[in-house]
Amino acid sequence: MDTADVYRTFGVREARGPYRELAAAIADDPGLIALIGALPEAKRQPNLVLAAVRFEGGPATEDDGFRPWAKENWAAVERTVLARRTQTNEAGRCASLLPVLAQIEGPLALIEAGASAGLCLQPDRYRYVYDAREPFGPGPVTLACATEGDPPIPDAVPEIAWRAGIDLAPVDVTDPAERRWLECLVWPGEDARRDRLRAALAVAAADPPRLVRGDVAETLPGLVEEAAGHGTVVVCHSALLPYLTPGARDRFVDLVTGLGVRWISNEGTPRLPHFGIPAGDRLAFVTALDGVPKALTDPHGSWLRWL
Ligand SMILES: C[S@@+](CC[C@H](N)C(=O)[O-])C[C@H]1O[C@@H](n2cnc3c(N)ncnc32)[C@H](O)[C@@H]1O
């Protein structure tokens, strides 16, 4: 697929909101396509280039002049594209994890594999609203989740006595530029998501989680050893497995299940095929405890169907 086709396809198949029109316009702009096409192949991806323009202070939409701005300021855009990578961290996923975490006797020693900025390492620092139930947990970040199937919603956040994350490229929540980069990766129009991210990053920055730089396969056993003695050791991961090859995924599952820990996975339905849950029409995650699926969940935590 050539660069113009990559942007055209992104606009039709993936993008929502203003990025749909913008991606189509970029695909039809030979000047901009030539600049993007001159980047290393792995750096031509729409999410990276569009975020880099915004990070450098450019507009986010076709109507606001994205394309002329990007061409005029290409040296700065290119610098950011080459220096950075796409990265996400979705605090909302804690609403999917919470009913499963509540099944485990605490206090917990929580390890997140693929933690990004560590926003899913602090499920005890958010306020939850499940349907019309009484909200619980500290603010200011509120995670709302609509449920089906009578999930065992707790009435309080879990006690987390110890926590640490592992990531190949941890995000430093105390660095304003790193925080802004994460925000630029949220698509325009997704204001609620951006506001939640900003607020959750501020919560994390007030007491930054410990994040260990490294590969999960190499780093996890040592961290589990450290965690033991602080509480029930729970290894959790969410949206990590797409980054691993199928072989590395299998090895990771073998590793976790051999460590004698509780294991929470929150991954897209195709990622752990042995769960036998079909992909279905709407994109869903499976939230599982110790390899047993417990819920189908929204990838951003806004709904949950207990199984
Ligand atoms: C999509 S993000 C998900 C972040 C967070 N778990 C969440 O749900 O919001 C996946 C993270 O996994 C990290 N990652 C990918 N492969 C990894 C590996 N082999 N070892 C450690 N971290 C990895 C990436 O750097 C990225 O931060």
PDB file of C-alpha atoms in Angstrom, residues 14-286:
ATOM      1  CA  GLU A  14     -10.347   3.644  11.375  1.00  0.00           C
ATOM      2  CA  ALA A  15     -10.669   7.360  11.914  1.00  0.00           C
ATOM      3  CA  ARG A  16     -13.598   8.999  13.634  1.00  0.00           C
ATOM      4  CA  GLY A  17     -14.602  12.654  13.813  1.00  0.00           C
ATOM      5  CA  PRO A  18     -12.463  15.303  12.079  1.00  0.00           C
ATOM      6  CA  TYR A  19      -9.654  12.833  11.291  1.00  0.00           C
ATOM      7  CA  ARG A  20     -11.876  11.146   8.672  1.00  0.00           C
ATOM      8  CA  GLU A  21     -12.019  14.234   6.465  1.00  0.00           C
ATOM      9  CA  LEU A  22      -8.424  15.174   7.258  1.00  0.00           C
ATOM     10  CA  ALA A  23      -6.997  11.778   6.325  1.00  0.00           C
ATOM     11  CA  ALA A  24      -8.847  11.850   2.976  1.00  0.00           C
ATOM     12  CA  ALA A  25      -7.552  15.360   2.256  1.00  0.00           C
ATOM     13  CA  ILE A  26      -3.965  14.336   3.088  1.00  0.00           C
ATOM     14  CA  ALA A  27      -4.254  11.327   0.774  1.00  0.00           C
ATOM     15  CA  ASP A  28      -5.186  13.741  -2.061  1.00  0.00           C
ATOM     16  CA  ASP A  29      -2.348  16.199  -1.300  1.00  0.00           C
ATOM     17  CA  PRO A  30       0.739  15.086  -3.287  1.00  0.00           C
ATOM     18  CA  GLY A  31       3.019  17.629  -1.572  1.00  0.00           C
ATOM     19  CA  LEU A  32       2.243  16.429   1.932  1.00  0.00           C
ATOM     20  CA  ILE A  33       2.202  12.790   0.862  1.00  0.00           C
ATOM     21  CA  ALA A  34       5.724  13.247  -0.569  1.00  0.00           C
ATOM     22  CA  LEU A  35       6.966  14.623   2.773  1.00  0.00           C
ATOM     23  CA  ILE A  36       5.345  11.796   4.745  1.00  0.00           C
ATOM     24  CA  GLY A  37       6.533   9.237   2.173  1.00  0.00           C
ATOM     25  CA  ALA A  38      10.140  10.331   2.733  1.00  0.00           C
ATOM     26  CA  LEU A  39       9.934   9.295   6.428  1.00  0.00           C
ATOM     27  CA  PRO A  40      11.112   5.808   7.430  1.00  0.00           C
ATOM     28  CA  GLU A  41       8.234   3.414   6.758  1.00  0.00           C
ATOM     29  CA  ALA A  42       7.450   2.760  10.419  1.00  0.00           C
ATOM     30  CA  LYS A  43       7.125   6.515  10.979  1.00  0.00           C
ATOM     31  CA  ARG A  44       4.533   7.203   8.265  1.00  0.00           C
ATOM     32  CA  GLN A  45       1.574   5.978  10.333  1.00  0.00           C
ATOM     33  CA  PRO A  46      -1.294   8.486  10.470  1.00  0.00           C
ATOM     34  CA  ASN A  47      -1.679   8.484  14.264  1.00  0.00           C
ATOM     35  CA  LEU A  48       1.979   9.438  14.690  1.00  0.00           C
ATOM     36  CA  VAL A  49       2.120  12.157  12.013  1.00  0.00           C
ATOM     37  CA  LEU A  50      -1.226  13.748  12.983  1.00  0.00           C
ATOM     38  CA  ALA A  51      -0.244  13.839  16.658  1.00  0.00           C
ATOM     39  CA  ALA A  52       3.172  15.311  15.827  1.00  0.00           C
ATOM     40  CA  VAL A  53       1.586  18.269  14.016  1.00  0.00           C
ATOM     41  CA  ARG A  54      -0.627  18.968  17.027  1.00  0.00           C
ATOM     42  CA  PHE A  55       2.293  18.496  19.439  1.00  0.00           C
ATOM     43  CA  GLU A  56       4.227  21.156  17.517  1.00  0.00           C
ATOM     44  CA  GLY A  57       1.294  23.567  17.923  1.00  0.00           C
ATOM     45  CA  GLY A  58      -0.461  22.946  14.609  1.00  0.00           C
ATOM     46  CA  PRO A  59      -4.204  22.570  14.016  1.00  0.00           C
ATOM     47  CA  ALA A  60      -6.026  19.245  14.290  1.00  0.00           C
ATOM     48  CA  THR A  61      -8.528  19.553  11.454  1.00  0.00           C
ATOM     49  CA  GLU A  62      -8.756  20.189   7.731  1.00  0.00           C
ATOM     50  CA  ASP A  63     -10.978  23.236   8.331  1.00  0.00           C
ATOM     51  CA  ASP A  64      -8.416  24.799  10.665  1.00  0.00           C
ATOM     52  CA  GLY A  65      -5.633  24.532   8.079  1.00  0.00           C
ATOM     53  CA  PHE A  66      -3.809  21.348   9.131  1.00  0.00           C
ATOM     54  CA  ARG A  67      -2.214  20.696   5.716  1.00  0.00           C
ATOM     55  CA  PRO A  68      -0.679  24.120   4.970  1.00  0.00           C
ATOM     56  CA  TRP A  69       0.560  24.346   8.558  1.00  0.00           C
ATOM     57  CA  ALA A  70       2.124  20.884   8.400  1.00  0.00           C
ATOM     58  CA  LYS A  71       3.949  21.682   5.145  1.00  0.00           C
ATOM     59  CA  GLU A  72       5.223  25.044   6.371  1.00  0.00           C
ATOM     60  CA  ASN A  73       6.468  23.562   9.644  1.00  0.00           C
ATOM     61  CA  TRP A  74       7.606  20.195   8.355  1.00  0.00           C
ATOM     62  CA  ALA A  75      11.124  20.324   9.889  1.00  0.00           C
ATOM     63  CA  ALA A  76       9.639  20.515  13.406  1.00  0.00           C
ATOM     64  CA  VAL A  77       6.983  17.904  12.627  1.00  0.00           C
ATOM     65  CA  GLU A  78       9.595  15.525  11.250  1.00  0.00           C
ATOM     66  CA  ARG A  79      11.766  15.984  14.356  1.00  0.00           C
ATOM     67  CA  THR A  80       8.874  14.986  16.600  1.00  0.00           C
ATOM     68  CA  VAL A  81       7.843  12.071  14.374  1.00  0.00           C
ATOM     69  CA  LEU A  82      11.378  10.686  14.457  1.00  0.00           C
ATOM     70  CA  ALA A  83      11.806  11.187  18.201  1.00  0.00           C
ATOM     71  CA  ARG A  84       8.461   9.817  19.391  1.00  0.00           C
ATOM     72  CA  ARG A  85       6.186   6.813  19.032  1.00  0.00           C
ATOM     73  CA  THR A  86       2.472   6.250  19.395  1.00  0.00           C
ATOM     74  CA  GLN A  87       1.555   5.465  22.960  1.00  0.00           C
ATOM     75  CA  THR A  88      -1.698   5.134  24.857  1.00  0.00           C
ATOM     76  CA  ASN A  89      -2.854   4.772  28.414  1.00  0.00           C
ATOM     77  CA  GLU A  90      -6.539   4.529  29.255  1.00  0.00           C
ATOM     78  CA  ALA A  91      -7.530   5.046  32.888  1.00  0.00           C
ATOM     79  CA  GLY A  92     -11.113   4.061  31.991  1.00  0.00           C
ATOM     80  CA  ARG A  93      -9.998   0.422  31.800  1.00  0.00           C
ATOM     81  CA  CYS A  94      -9.838   0.405  35.603  1.00  0.00           C
ATOM     82  CA  ALA A  95     -13.656   0.214  35.551  1.00  0.00           C
ATOM     83  CA  SER A  96     -13.268  -3.141  33.748  1.00  0.00           C
ATOM     84  CA  LEU A  97     -10.591  -4.349  36.150  1.00  0.00           C
ATOM     85  CA  LEU A  98     -12.291  -3.350  39.399  1.00  0.00           C
ATOM     86  CA  PRO A  99     -14.939  -6.121  39.759  1.00  0.00           C
ATOM     87  CA  VAL A 100     -12.231  -8.681  38.994  1.00  0.00           C
ATOM     88  CA  LEU A 101      -9.734  -7.121  41.382  1.00  0.00           C
ATOM     89  CA  ALA A 102     -12.471  -7.248  44.026  1.00  0.00           C
ATOM     90  CA  GLN A 103     -12.484 -11.062  43.763  1.00  0.00           C
ATOM     91  CA  ILE A 104      -8.964 -11.170  45.164  1.00  0.00           C
ATOM     92  CA  GLU A 105      -8.274 -10.922  48.860  1.00  0.00           C
ATOM     93  CA  GLY A 106      -6.154  -7.876  49.667  1.00  0.00           C
ATOM     94  CA  PRO A 107      -4.099  -6.007  50.412  1.00  0.00           C
ATOM     95  CA  LEU A 108      -2.775  -6.250  46.886  1.00  0.00           C
ATOM     96  CA  ALA A 109       0.731  -6.001  45.482  1.00  0.00           C
ATOM     97  CA  LEU A 110      -0.135  -4.924  41.947  1.00  0.00           C
ATOM     98  CA  ILE A 111       2.183  -5.289  38.962  1.00  0.00           C
ATOM     99  CA  GLU A 112       1.104  -4.042  35.557  1.00  0.00           C
ATOM    100  CA  ALA A 113       2.843  -5.445  32.501  1.00  0.00           C
ATOM    101  CA  GLY A 114       2.885  -2.837  29.718  1.00  0.00           C
ATOM    102  CA  ALA A 115       1.972   0.020  32.073  1.00  0.00           C
ATOM    103  CA  SER A 116       2.676   3.033  29.814  1.00  0.00           C
ATOM    104  CA  ALA A 117       2.284   5.981  32.228  1.00  0.00           C
ATOM    105  CA  GLY A 118       0.843   3.774  34.984  1.00  0.00           C
ATOM    106  CA  LEU A 119      -2.753   5.043  34.833  1.00  0.00           C
ATOM    107  CA  CYS A 120      -4.151   1.504  35.233  1.00  0.00           C
ATOM    108  CA  LEU A 121      -1.853   0.943  38.202  1.00  0.00           C
ATOM    109  CA  GLN A 122      -3.933   3.283  40.327  1.00  0.00           C
ATOM    110  CA  PRO A 123      -7.445   1.753  40.348  1.00  0.00           C
ATOM    111  CA  ASP A 124      -7.727   2.818  43.998  1.00  0.00           C
ATOM    112  CA  ARG A 125      -7.376   6.494  43.069  1.00  0.00           C
ATOM    113  CA  TYR A 126     -10.487   6.912  40.914  1.00  0.00           C
ATOM    114  CA  ARG A 127     -14.181   7.364  41.624  1.00  0.00           C
ATOM    115  CA  TYR A 128     -16.486   4.781  40.050  1.00  0.00           C
ATOM    116  CA  VAL A 129     -20.091   5.034  38.937  1.00  0.00           C
ATOM    117  CA  TYR A 130     -21.581   1.730  37.825  1.00  0.00           C
ATOM    118  CA  ASP A 131     -25.078   2.298  36.422  1.00  0.00           C
ATOM    119  CA  ALA A 132     -27.273   3.916  39.073  1.00  0.00           C
ATOM    120  CA  ARG A 133     -25.288   2.487  41.989  1.00  0.00           C
ATOM    121  CA  GLU A 134     -23.833   4.682  44.707  1.00  0.00           C
ATOM    122  CA  PRO A 135     -20.506   6.151  43.509  1.00  0.00           C
ATOM    123  CA  PHE A 136     -17.420   5.225  45.501  1.00  0.00           C
ATOM    124  CA  GLY A 137     -13.716   5.992  45.470  1.00  0.00           C
ATOM    125  CA  PRO A 138     -11.799   9.259  45.568  1.00  0.00           C
ATOM    126  CA  GLY A 139     -12.120  11.946  42.900  1.00  0.00           C
ATOM    127  CA  PRO A 140     -11.551  13.945  40.886  1.00  0.00           C
ATOM    128  CA  VAL A 141     -11.430  11.366  38.084  1.00  0.00           C
ATOM    129  CA  THR A 142     -14.802   9.633  37.673  1.00  0.00           C
ATOM    130  CA  LEU A 143     -15.073   6.449  35.628  1.00  0.00           C
ATOM    131  CA  ALA A 144     -18.618   5.629  34.545  1.00  0.00           C
ATOM    132  CA  CYS A 145     -19.467   2.131  33.414  1.00  0.00           C
ATOM    133  CA  ALA A 146     -22.769   0.614  32.232  1.00  0.00           C
ATOM    134  CA  THR A 147     -23.094  -3.036  33.180  1.00  0.00           C
ATOM    135  CA  GLU A 148     -25.080  -6.120  32.184  1.00  0.00           C
ATOM    136  CA  GLY A 149     -25.275  -9.552  33.764  1.00  0.00           C
ATOM    137  CA  ASP A 150     -25.087  -8.764  37.488  1.00  0.00           C
ATOM    138  CA  PRO A 151     -21.367  -8.181  38.022  1.00  0.00           C
ATOM    139  CA  PRO A 152     -20.062  -8.310  41.613  1.00  0.00           C
ATOM    140  CA  ILE A 153     -19.442  -4.578  41.910  1.00  0.00           C
ATOM    141  CA  PRO A 154     -17.622  -3.775  45.158  1.00  0.00           C
ATOM    142  CA  ASP A 155     -18.614  -0.800  47.303  1.00  0.00           C
ATOM    143  CA  ALA A 156     -15.062   0.408  47.840  1.00  0.00           C
ATOM    144  CA  VAL A 157     -11.785   0.563  45.958  1.00  0.00           C
ATOM    145  CA  PRO A 158      -9.234  -2.175  46.640  1.00  0.00           C
ATOM    146  CA  GLU A 159      -6.406  -1.699  49.111  1.00  0.00           C
ATOM    147  CA  ILE A 160      -3.177  -1.597  47.145  1.00  0.00           C
ATOM    148  CA  ALA A 161      -0.184  -1.936  49.443  1.00  0.00           C
ATOM    149  CA  TRP A 162       2.479  -1.976  46.746  1.00  0.00           C
ATOM    150  CA  ARG A 163       2.496  -1.270  43.031  1.00  0.00           C
ATOM    151  CA  ALA A 164       4.914  -1.213  40.111  1.00  0.00           C
ATOM    152  CA  GLY A 165       4.704  -1.296  36.345  1.00  0.00           C
ATOM    153  CA  ILE A 166       6.895  -2.563  33.540  1.00  0.00           C
ATOM    154  CA  ASP A 167       7.148  -0.955  30.133  1.00  0.00           C
ATOM    155  CA  LEU A 168       9.569  -0.951  27.217  1.00  0.00           C
ATOM    156  CA  ALA A 169       9.012   2.816  27.041  1.00  0.00           C
ATOM    157  CA  PRO A 170       7.517   4.093  30.303  1.00  0.00           C
ATOM    158  CA  VAL A 171       5.930   7.537  30.197  1.00  0.00           C
ATOM    159  CA  ASP A 172       7.245   9.943  32.834  1.00  0.00           C
ATOM    160  CA  VAL A 173       4.110  11.549  34.255  1.00  0.00           C
ATOM    161  CA  THR A 174       6.166  14.302  35.877  1.00  0.00           C
ATOM    162  CA  ASP A 175       7.333  15.545  32.457  1.00  0.00           C
ATOM    163  CA  PRO A 176       4.810  18.020  30.960  1.00  0.00           C
ATOM    164  CA  ALA A 177       5.984  17.257  27.397  1.00  0.00           C
ATOM    165  CA  GLU A 178       5.381  13.526  27.870  1.00  0.00           C
ATOM    166  CA  ARG A 179       1.924  14.215  29.260  1.00  0.00           C
ATOM    167  CA  ARG A 180       1.107  16.527  26.357  1.00  0.00           C
ATOM    168  CA  TRP A 181       2.287  13.944  23.836  1.00  0.00           C
ATOM    169  CA  LEU A 182      -0.187  11.409  25.274  1.00  0.00           C
ATOM    170  CA  GLU A 183      -2.926  14.030  25.005  1.00  0.00           C
ATOM    171  CA  CYS A 184      -2.041  14.783  21.363  1.00  0.00           C
ATOM    172  CA  LEU A 185      -2.553  11.110  20.563  1.00  0.00           C
ATOM    173  CA  VAL A 186      -6.218  11.346  21.587  1.00  0.00           C
ATOM    174  CA  TRP A 187      -8.219  12.082  18.453  1.00  0.00           C
ATOM    175  CA  PRO A 188      -9.863  15.502  18.093  1.00  0.00           C
ATOM    176  CA  GLY A 189     -13.513  15.394  19.102  1.00  0.00           C
ATOM    177  CA  GLU A 190     -12.849  12.866  21.877  1.00  0.00           C
ATOM    178  CA  ASP A 191     -12.909  15.607  24.469  1.00  0.00           C
ATOM    179  CA  ALA A 192     -14.209  13.502  27.353  1.00  0.00           C
ATOM    180  CA  ARG A 193     -11.422  11.013  26.805  1.00  0.00           C
ATOM    181  CA  ARG A 194      -8.813  13.756  26.642  1.00  0.00           C
ATOM    182  CA  ASP A 195     -10.131  15.378  29.842  1.00  0.00           C
ATOM    183  CA  ARG A 196     -10.092  12.016  31.643  1.00  0.00           C
ATOM    184  CA  LEU A 197      -6.536  11.378  30.483  1.00  0.00           C
ATOM    185  CA  ARG A 198      -5.395  14.809  31.613  1.00  0.00           C
ATOM    186  CA  ALA A 199      -7.015  14.405  35.021  1.00  0.00           C
ATOM    187  CA  ALA A 200      -5.697  10.862  35.532  1.00  0.00           C
ATOM    188  CA  LEU A 201      -2.183  12.008  34.573  1.00  0.00           C
ATOM    189  CA  ALA A 202      -2.427  14.743  37.195  1.00  0.00           C
ATOM    190  CA  VAL A 203      -3.440  12.149  39.816  1.00  0.00           C
ATOM    191  CA  ALA A 204      -0.439  10.021  38.833  1.00  0.00           C
ATOM    192  CA  ALA A 205       1.927  13.003  38.802  1.00  0.00           C
ATOM    193  CA  ALA A 206       0.994  13.773  42.424  1.00  0.00           C
ATOM    194  CA  ASP A 207       2.398  10.397  43.480  1.00  0.00           C
ATOM    195  CA  PRO A 208       4.162   8.846  40.471  1.00  0.00           C
ATOM    196  CA  PRO A 209       3.948   5.097  40.157  1.00  0.00           C
ATOM    197  CA  ARG A 210       7.170   3.137  40.019  1.00  0.00           C
ATOM    198  CA  LEU A 211       7.744   2.135  36.394  1.00  0.00           C
ATOM    199  CA  VAL A 212      10.549  -0.226  35.452  1.00  0.00           C
ATOM    200  CA  ARG A 213      11.923   0.065  31.926  1.00  0.00           C
ATOM    201  CA  GLY A 214      12.266  -3.324  30.308  1.00  0.00           C
ATOM    202  CA  ASP A 215      10.710  -6.198  28.475  1.00  0.00           C
ATOM    203  CA  VAL A 216       7.919  -7.928  30.402  1.00  0.00           C
ATOM    204  CA  ALA A 217       9.374 -11.380  29.843  1.00  0.00           C
ATOM    205  CA  GLU A 218      12.715 -10.418  31.354  1.00  0.00           C
ATOM    206  CA  THR A 219      11.556  -8.062  34.081  1.00  0.00           C
ATOM    207  CA  LEU A 220       8.441  -9.715  35.475  1.00  0.00           C
ATOM    208  CA  PRO A 221       9.988 -12.536  37.577  1.00  0.00           C
ATOM    209  CA  GLY A 222      12.269 -10.140  39.500  1.00  0.00           C
ATOM    210  CA  LEU A 223       9.411  -7.739  40.191  1.00  0.00           C
ATOM    211  CA  VAL A 224       7.154 -10.571  41.387  1.00  0.00           C
ATOM    212  CA  GLU A 225       9.864 -11.572  43.851  1.00  0.00           C
ATOM    213  CA  GLU A 226      10.001  -7.983  45.122  1.00  0.00           C
ATOM    214  CA  ALA A 227       6.234  -7.756  45.409  1.00  0.00           C
ATOM    215  CA  ALA A 228       5.879 -10.939  47.461  1.00  0.00           C
ATOM    216  CA  GLY A 229       5.603 -10.051  51.115  1.00  0.00           C
ATOM    217  CA  HIS A 230       3.728  -6.793  50.418  1.00  0.00           C
ATOM    218  CA  GLY A 231       0.364  -8.425  49.709  1.00  0.00           C
ATOM    219  CA  THR A 232      -1.390 -10.771  47.324  1.00  0.00           C
ATOM    220  CA  VAL A 233       0.653 -10.468  44.155  1.00  0.00           C
ATOM    221  CA  VAL A 234      -1.511  -9.621  41.139  1.00  0.00           C
ATOM    222  CA  VAL A 235      -0.067  -9.344  37.643  1.00  0.00           C
ATOM    223  CA  CYS A 236      -2.371  -7.503  35.318  1.00  0.00           C
ATOM    224  CA  HIS A 237      -2.116  -6.357  31.729  1.00  0.00           C
ATOM    225  CA  SER A 238      -4.409  -4.530  29.408  1.00  0.00           C
ATOM    226  CA  ALA A 239      -3.951  -3.908  25.665  1.00  0.00           C
ATOM    227  CA  LEU A 240      -0.439  -5.337  25.894  1.00  0.00           C
ATOM    228  CA  LEU A 241      -0.743  -8.480  23.802  1.00  0.00           C
ATOM    229  CA  PRO A 242      -1.111  -6.788  20.367  1.00  0.00           C
ATOM    230  CA  TYR A 243       2.506  -5.705  20.852  1.00  0.00           C
ATOM    231  CA  LEU A 244       3.753  -9.276  21.250  1.00  0.00           C
ATOM    232  CA  THR A 245       4.154 -11.813  18.458  1.00  0.00           C
ATOM    233  CA  PRO A 246       1.890 -14.875  18.811  1.00  0.00           C
ATOM    234  CA  GLY A 247       4.920 -16.871  20.009  1.00  0.00           C
ATOM    235  CA  ALA A 248       5.883 -14.238  22.588  1.00  0.00           C
ATOM    236  CA  ARG A 249       2.240 -14.110  23.738  1.00  0.00           C
ATOM    237  CA  ASP A 250       2.228 -17.841  24.441  1.00  0.00           C
ATOM    238  CA  ARG A 251       5.545 -17.597  26.269  1.00  0.00           C
ATOM    239  CA  PHE A 252       4.224 -14.672  28.317  1.00  0.00           C
ATOM    240  CA  VAL A 253       1.124 -16.633  29.353  1.00  0.00           C
ATOM    241  CA  ASP A 254       3.316 -19.607  30.323  1.00  0.00           C
ATOM    242  CA  LEU A 255       5.547 -17.270  32.331  1.00  0.00           C
ATOM    243  CA  VAL A 256       2.696 -15.596  34.249  1.00  0.00           C
ATOM    244  CA  THR A 257       0.899 -18.837  35.014  1.00  0.00           C
ATOM    245  CA  GLY A 258       4.143 -20.332  36.354  1.00  0.00           C
ATOM    246  CA  LEU A 259       4.842 -17.484  38.787  1.00  0.00           C
ATOM    247  CA  GLY A 260       2.293 -18.422  41.449  1.00  0.00           C
ATOM    248  CA  VAL A 261       0.494 -15.062  41.215  1.00  0.00           C
ATOM    249  CA  ARG A 262      -3.078 -13.981  40.535  1.00  0.00           C
ATOM    250  CA  TRP A 263      -3.381 -12.961  36.882  1.00  0.00           C
ATOM    251  CA  ILE A 264      -5.773 -10.444  35.373  1.00  0.00           C
ATOM    252  CA  SER A 265      -5.792 -10.017  31.612  1.00  0.00           C
ATOM    253  CA  ASN A 266      -7.836  -7.378  29.816  1.00  0.00           C
ATOM    254  CA  GLU A 267      -7.245  -7.872  26.123  1.00  0.00           C
ATOM    255  CA  GLY A 268      -9.096  -7.828  22.795  1.00  0.00           C
ATOM    256  CA  THR A 269     -11.043 -11.018  22.072  1.00  0.00           C
ATOM    257  CA  PRO A 270      -8.633 -12.310  19.376  1.00  0.00           C
ATOM    258  CA  ARG A 271      -5.546 -11.985  21.584  1.00  0.00           C
ATOM    259  CA  LEU A 272      -6.114 -14.994  23.838  1.00  0.00           C
ATOM    260  CA  PRO A 273      -7.820 -17.331  21.355  1.00  0.00           C
ATOM    261  CA  HIS A 274      -7.899 -20.242  23.798  1.00  0.00           C
ATOM    262  CA  PHE A 275     -10.645 -18.347  25.696  1.00  0.00           C
ATOM    263  CA  GLY A 276     -12.834 -19.347  22.746  1.00  0.00           C
ATOM    264  CA  ILE A 277     -14.710 -16.047  22.711  1.00  0.00           C
ATOM    265  CA  PRO A 278     -15.600 -14.991  19.160  1.00  0.00           C
ATOM    266  CA  ALA A 279     -14.663 -11.472  18.054  1.00  0.00           C
ATOM    267  CA  GLY A 280     -18.351 -10.463  17.645  1.00  0.00           C
ATOM    268  CA  ASP A 281     -19.681  -7.330  15.992  1.00  0.00           C
ATOM    269  CA  ARG A 282     -18.564  -4.755  18.486  1.00  0.00           C
ATOM    270  CA  LEU A 283     -14.911  -4.523  19.433  1.00  0.00           C
ATOM    271  CA  ALA A 284     -14.634  -5.977  22.916  1.00  0.00           C
ATOM    272  CA  PHE A 285     -12.029  -6.921  25.460  1.00  0.00           C
ATOM    273  CA  VAL A 286     -12.203 -10.004  27.648  1.00  0.00           C
TER     274      VAL A 286
END
